[in-house]
Short mmCIF file of C-alpha atoms in Angstrom, two decimals:
data_model
loop_
_atom_site.label_atom_id
_atom_site.label_comp_id
_atom_site.label_asym_id
_atom_site.label_seq_id
_atom_site.Cartn_x
_atom_site.Cartn_y
_atom_site.Cartn_z
CA MET A 6 102.57 77.09 140.52
CA SER A 7 105.60 77.82 142.89
CA GLU A 8 109.23 77.10 142.00
CA PRO A 9 110.85 73.92 143.59
CA LEU A 10 112.98 74.56 146.75
CA PRO A 11 116.81 74.35 146.53
CA ARG A 12 118.54 71.08 147.28
CA PRO A 13 120.00 70.45 150.83
CA GLY A 14 123.54 71.84 151.27
CA TRP A 15 125.87 74.48 152.78
CA TYR A 16 125.03 78.03 151.76
CA GLU A 17 126.04 81.50 152.86
CA ASP A 18 124.42 82.22 156.23
CA PRO A 19 121.46 84.58 155.60
CA ARG A 20 121.40 85.43 159.35
CA ARG A 21 125.05 86.69 159.24
CA GLU A 22 125.87 84.66 162.41
CA ALA A 23 128.41 82.41 160.69
CA ASP A 24 130.04 81.93 157.31
CA LEU A 25 127.86 79.03 156.25
CA ARG A 26 124.55 77.51 157.40
CA TRP A 27 123.02 74.18 156.46
CA TRP A 28 119.86 74.17 154.34
CA ASP A 29 117.94 70.88 154.78
CA GLY A 30 115.87 71.29 151.66
CA ALA A 31 112.93 72.84 153.48
CA ALA A 32 114.33 75.36 156.03
CA TRP A 33 117.52 76.72 157.57
CA THR A 34 119.00 74.66 160.43
CA ASP A 35 121.24 75.59 163.42
CA ARG A 36 124.26 73.85 161.87
CA THR A 37 126.98 76.34 160.83
CA ALA A 38 130.51 76.07 159.43
CA ALA A 39 133.49 78.14 158.39
CA ARG A 40 133.76 79.37 154.81
CA PRO A 41 135.58 76.87 152.55
CA ALA A 42 137.88 77.78 149.70
CA ALA A 43 135.00 77.61 147.16
CA LEU A 44 131.63 78.90 148.20
CA PRO A 45 128.49 77.49 146.65
CA ALA A 46 125.94 79.91 145.41
CA PRO A 47 123.17 80.83 147.89
CA PRO A 48 119.76 79.32 147.27
CA PRO A 49 117.74 81.52 145.00
CA ALA A 50 114.61 83.14 146.33
CA ALA A 51 111.43 81.62 145.11
CA ALA A 52 110.43 83.52 142.01
CA ALA A 53 106.91 84.71 141.59
CA PRO A 54 105.08 82.86 138.85
CA ALA A 55 105.50 84.60 135.55
CA ALA A 56 102.49 86.50 134.38
CA PRO A 57 100.95 85.02 131.24
CA PRO A 58 101.70 87.03 128.09
CA PRO A 59 98.91 89.41 127.16
CA ALA A 60 96.56 88.10 124.56
CA PRO A 61 97.06 89.67 121.13
CA PRO A 62 94.48 92.31 120.32
CA ALA A 63 91.62 90.98 118.29
CA SER A 64 91.85 92.08 114.71
CA PRO A 65 88.79 93.88 113.39
CA GLN A 66 86.56 91.57 111.45
CA ALA A 67 86.74 92.16 107.74
CA PRO A 68 83.45 92.83 105.99
CA GLN A 69 81.90 89.69 104.63
CA PRO A 70 81.81 89.51 100.83
CA ILE A 71 78.48 89.66 99.10
CA SER A 72 77.44 86.29 97.77
CA GLY A 73 78.47 85.65 94.20
CA ILE A 74 81.13 88.40 93.97
CA PRO A 75 84.23 87.28 92.08
CA LYS A 76 87.65 87.70 93.62
CA GLY A 77 88.61 91.36 93.91
CA PRO A 78 88.94 94.22 96.42
CA PRO A 79 87.14 93.89 99.79
CA VAL A 80 83.43 94.63 99.49
CA ARG A 81 80.79 95.44 102.07
CA PRO A 82 77.03 95.38 101.47
CA PRO A 83 74.98 98.57 101.20
CA ALA A 84 74.14 100.26 104.51
CA GLY A 85 70.48 100.67 103.61
CA PRO A 86 67.89 100.36 100.87
CA GLY A 87 68.65 102.32 97.73
CA GLU A 88 72.38 102.51 98.49
CA GLN A 89 75.22 100.89 96.60
CA PRO A 90 77.81 98.40 97.91
CA SER A 91 81.23 99.82 98.77
CA ILE A 92 84.73 98.62 97.94
CA GLU A 93 88.00 99.27 99.74
CA ILE A 94 90.63 100.88 97.50
CA ASP A 95 93.93 101.99 99.06
CA GLY A 96 92.46 101.87 102.57
CA ARG A 97 89.41 103.95 101.72
CA TRP A 98 85.84 102.73 101.36
CA ARG A 99 84.14 104.05 98.23
CA PRO A 100 80.50 103.53 97.18
CA LEU A 101 80.11 101.94 93.77
CA ALA A 102 78.49 104.02 91.03
CA ALA A 103 74.99 103.06 89.96
CA TRP A 104 74.61 101.79 86.39
CA TRP A 105 72.37 104.67 85.28
CA ARG A 106 75.03 107.23 86.26
CA ARG A 107 77.63 105.34 84.25
CA ALA A 108 75.29 105.14 81.25
CA LEU A 109 74.38 108.84 81.39
CA ALA A 110 78.04 109.83 81.70
CA LEU A 111 78.78 107.70 78.62
CA VAL A 112 76.07 109.52 76.67
CA ILE A 113 77.44 112.92 77.70
CA ASP A 114 80.97 111.90 76.69
CA GLY A 115 79.63 110.66 73.35
CA LEU A 116 78.02 114.03 72.67
CA ILE A 117 81.24 115.84 73.62
CA LYS A 118 83.28 113.64 71.26
CA PHE A 119 80.76 114.28 68.49
CA ALA A 120 81.16 118.03 69.06
CA PHE A 121 84.93 117.66 68.70
CA THR A 122 84.38 115.74 65.45
CA ILE A 123 82.20 118.43 63.84
CA PRO A 124 85.18 120.27 62.21
CA ALA A 125 86.19 117.02 60.47
CA ILE A 126 82.60 116.48 59.32
CA VAL A 127 82.51 119.99 57.87
CA ILE A 128 85.80 119.40 56.00
CA ALA A 129 84.55 116.05 54.67
CA VAL A 130 81.28 117.61 53.49
CA VAL A 131 83.15 120.42 51.71
CA ILE A 132 85.26 117.83 49.92
CA ALA A 133 82.24 115.68 49.09
CA VAL A 134 80.34 118.61 47.55
CA SER A 135 83.02 118.94 44.88
CA ILE A 136 82.57 115.33 43.75
CA ASP A 137 80.49 114.64 40.65
CA TRP A 138 78.12 112.13 42.20
CA GLY A 139 75.95 112.04 39.06
CA SER A 140 78.69 110.25 37.14
CA ILE A 141 78.49 107.12 39.32
CA ASP A 142 77.29 104.02 37.46
CA PHE A 143 74.92 102.61 40.09
CA GLU A 144 74.15 99.46 38.06
CA GLN A 145 77.80 98.41 38.12
CA LEU A 146 78.05 99.52 41.74
CA GLN A 147 75.13 97.26 42.72
CA ASP A 148 76.77 94.36 40.92
CA GLY A 149 79.96 94.96 42.94
CA GLN A 150 81.97 95.93 39.87
CA THR A 151 84.84 98.40 40.13
CA VAL A 152 87.09 100.15 37.63
CA ASP A 153 90.73 99.82 38.64
CA GLY A 154 89.58 99.68 42.27
CA ARG A 155 87.51 102.84 41.88
CA VAL A 156 83.77 103.48 42.17
CA PRO A 157 82.29 102.93 38.69
CA GLY A 158 81.87 106.26 36.88
CA LEU A 159 83.97 108.38 39.25
CA SER A 160 87.06 110.02 37.82
CA VAL A 161 90.46 109.54 39.37
CA ALA A 162 90.27 113.04 40.87
CA ASP A 163 86.82 112.43 42.37
CA THR A 164 87.96 109.08 43.77
CA ALA A 165 90.89 110.84 45.43
CA ARG A 166 88.54 113.43 46.92
CA LEU A 167 86.24 110.71 48.26
CA GLY A 168 89.18 108.90 49.83
CA GLY A 169 90.41 112.16 51.30
CA ALA A 170 87.04 112.84 52.91
CA PHE A 171 87.00 109.40 54.55
CA LEU A 172 90.63 109.79 55.63
CA VAL A 173 89.91 113.12 57.31
CA LEU A 174 87.01 111.60 59.24
CA LEU A 175 89.00 108.51 60.22
CA VAL A 176 92.14 110.31 61.41
CA TRP A 177 90.18 113.00 63.25
CA THR A 178 87.96 110.42 64.97
CA LEU A 179 90.99 108.41 66.10
CA LEU A 180 92.64 111.55 67.48
CA VAL A 181 89.51 112.42 69.46
CA GLU A 182 89.25 108.88 70.82
CA MET A 183 92.94 108.84 71.81
CA THR A 184 92.90 112.23 73.50
CA TYR A 185 89.57 113.27 75.00
CA GLN A 186 88.83 110.50 77.49
CA PRO A 187 92.43 109.45 78.32
CA LEU A 188 93.60 113.05 78.87
CA THR A 189 90.62 114.11 80.96
CA MET A 190 90.89 110.99 83.11
CA ALA A 191 94.64 111.53 83.61
CA ARG A 192 94.10 114.93 85.24
CA LYS A 193 95.65 115.28 88.68
CA GLY A 194 93.86 116.06 91.91
CA GLU A 195 90.12 115.98 92.45
CA ASN A 196 89.25 115.14 88.83
CA ASN A 197 91.63 112.21 88.40
CA GLY A 198 89.85 109.27 86.78
CA ARG A 199 87.05 111.45 85.45
CA THR A 200 85.95 112.40 81.98
CA TRP A 201 83.82 115.53 81.74
CA GLY A 202 80.73 113.33 81.59
CA MET A 203 81.78 111.45 84.74
CA GLN A 204 82.59 114.74 86.44
CA ALA A 205 79.06 115.97 85.73
CA LEU A 206 77.57 112.80 87.28
CA GLY A 207 79.92 112.69 90.28
CA ILE A 208 81.62 109.39 89.44
CA ARG A 209 85.17 108.34 88.60
CA VAL A 210 87.23 105.34 87.51
CA VAL A 211 89.63 104.02 90.16
CA ARG A 212 92.33 101.39 89.72
CA ASP A 213 92.15 98.34 91.96
CA ASN A 214 95.81 98.72 92.98
CA GLY A 215 95.09 102.18 94.43
CA THR A 216 97.36 104.14 92.08
CA THR A 217 96.18 107.24 90.27
CA MET A 218 94.85 107.06 86.74
CA THR A 219 97.45 108.17 84.19
CA TYR A 220 97.31 108.52 80.42
CA GLY A 221 98.61 104.99 79.69
CA PRO A 222 96.03 102.99 81.69
CA ALA A 223 93.27 105.39 80.59
CA LEU A 224 94.27 104.90 76.93
CA VAL A 225 94.14 101.13 77.32
CA ARG A 226 90.71 101.21 78.99
CA GLU A 227 88.97 103.85 76.90
CA PHE A 228 90.63 103.45 73.48
CA LEU A 229 92.14 99.97 73.12
CA VAL A 230 89.38 98.10 74.97
CA MET A 231 86.19 100.17 74.69
CA TYR A 232 86.82 101.55 71.20
CA LEU A 233 89.06 99.18 69.24
CA LEU A 234 88.31 95.82 70.89
CA PHE A 235 84.57 96.40 71.30
CA GLY A 236 84.41 97.86 67.80
CA LEU A 237 86.19 94.84 66.33
CA ILE A 238 83.87 92.45 68.17
CA SER A 239 80.87 94.42 66.88
CA VAL A 240 82.05 94.40 63.25
CA ILE A 241 82.97 90.70 63.21
CA GLY A 242 79.83 89.67 65.10
CA ASN A 243 77.56 91.68 62.81
CA ALA A 244 79.27 90.26 59.72
CA VAL A 245 78.55 86.73 60.94
CA THR A 246 75.12 87.12 62.56
CA VAL A 247 73.85 90.51 61.28
CA VAL A 248 73.32 92.03 64.75
CA GLY A 249 75.22 89.58 66.96
CA GLY A 250 78.20 91.86 67.46
CA THR A 251 76.03 94.75 68.55
CA VAL A 252 74.23 92.50 71.04
CA ILE A 253 77.52 91.26 72.50
CA VAL A 254 78.86 94.79 73.02
CA LEU A 255 75.52 95.85 74.52
CA VAL A 256 75.82 93.00 77.04
CA PHE A 257 79.34 94.24 77.89
CA TYR A 258 77.91 97.63 78.84
CA LEU A 259 74.91 96.16 80.68
CA TRP A 260 77.07 93.83 82.78
CA PRO A 261 77.09 96.13 85.88
CA LEU A 262 73.34 95.53 86.25
CA TRP A 263 73.93 91.99 87.53
CA ASP A 264 77.55 92.13 88.70
CA ALA A 265 77.81 92.44 92.50
CA GLN A 266 80.62 95.01 92.16
CA ASN A 267 78.91 96.99 89.35
CA ARG A 268 81.72 96.15 86.93
CA ALA A 269 81.48 96.24 83.15
CA VAL A 270 83.66 94.05 80.94
CA GLN A 271 86.24 96.85 80.55
CA ASP A 272 86.59 96.92 84.35
CA PHE A 273 87.38 93.20 84.46
CA ILE A 274 89.97 93.56 81.70
CA CYS A 275 91.66 96.66 83.16
CA SER A 276 91.19 95.92 86.91
CA THR A 277 89.15 99.06 87.58
CA HIS A 278 85.95 100.05 89.34
CA VAL A 279 83.65 103.02 88.86
CA VAL A 280 82.81 104.70 92.16
CA ALA A 281 80.68 107.62 93.27
CA ASP A 282 82.17 110.59 95.15
#
């Protein structure tokens, strides 16, 4: 659409034949005049219609979430049969780890922790051998009777040895649980987020916010949640329903089998995913 023409009036002569020439609103006329004290501005040239602003580039379409996936990082479906869905963490798409790889890595880590606990078991056995087990009054023990808080029939010295054996096992086990998995997962570089079992299976734990796994978050996930919290649920549940606690914890570990993002309960609590590399 063209710009409207200037109004009729005296303007500077574009032909340079006089000072001023009359514009009738549509064209220049032959009427001229001398320049007055104040000169009106010449009619502006018709401006070309402004080009429309370029359309903004279309943003790439985000992958559609898989049906039933709870709120979390972006997810895209598997590319083909037998493959796992992928999640976007810190701008990088990572395939989710299959449940069987997670389970096998957990078994390997359990065996490694047991190996680290063997010295404590040996110490506890050495202590236990020195206890006079034949002096225990099993009839009173079955009736739940104690002698000054001690096992019926055991001497004070033997009771102290028995307590020492349990204390060694308890403290050593806690140290292994607080060090092995958190420290191996807090390693820098290629093995960050991996225990030795995960490293053997080619999987790792990643944080949903994209930051590296450090000792603190690893301690919360592996020790406070998977060891203390799950252990407490197991003990309380079994005390109430015999095996209910064990069943509940087993469901926690089986959860990736039906979760669309392959998450276990510890992943929901700690905002993590287990991915394959």
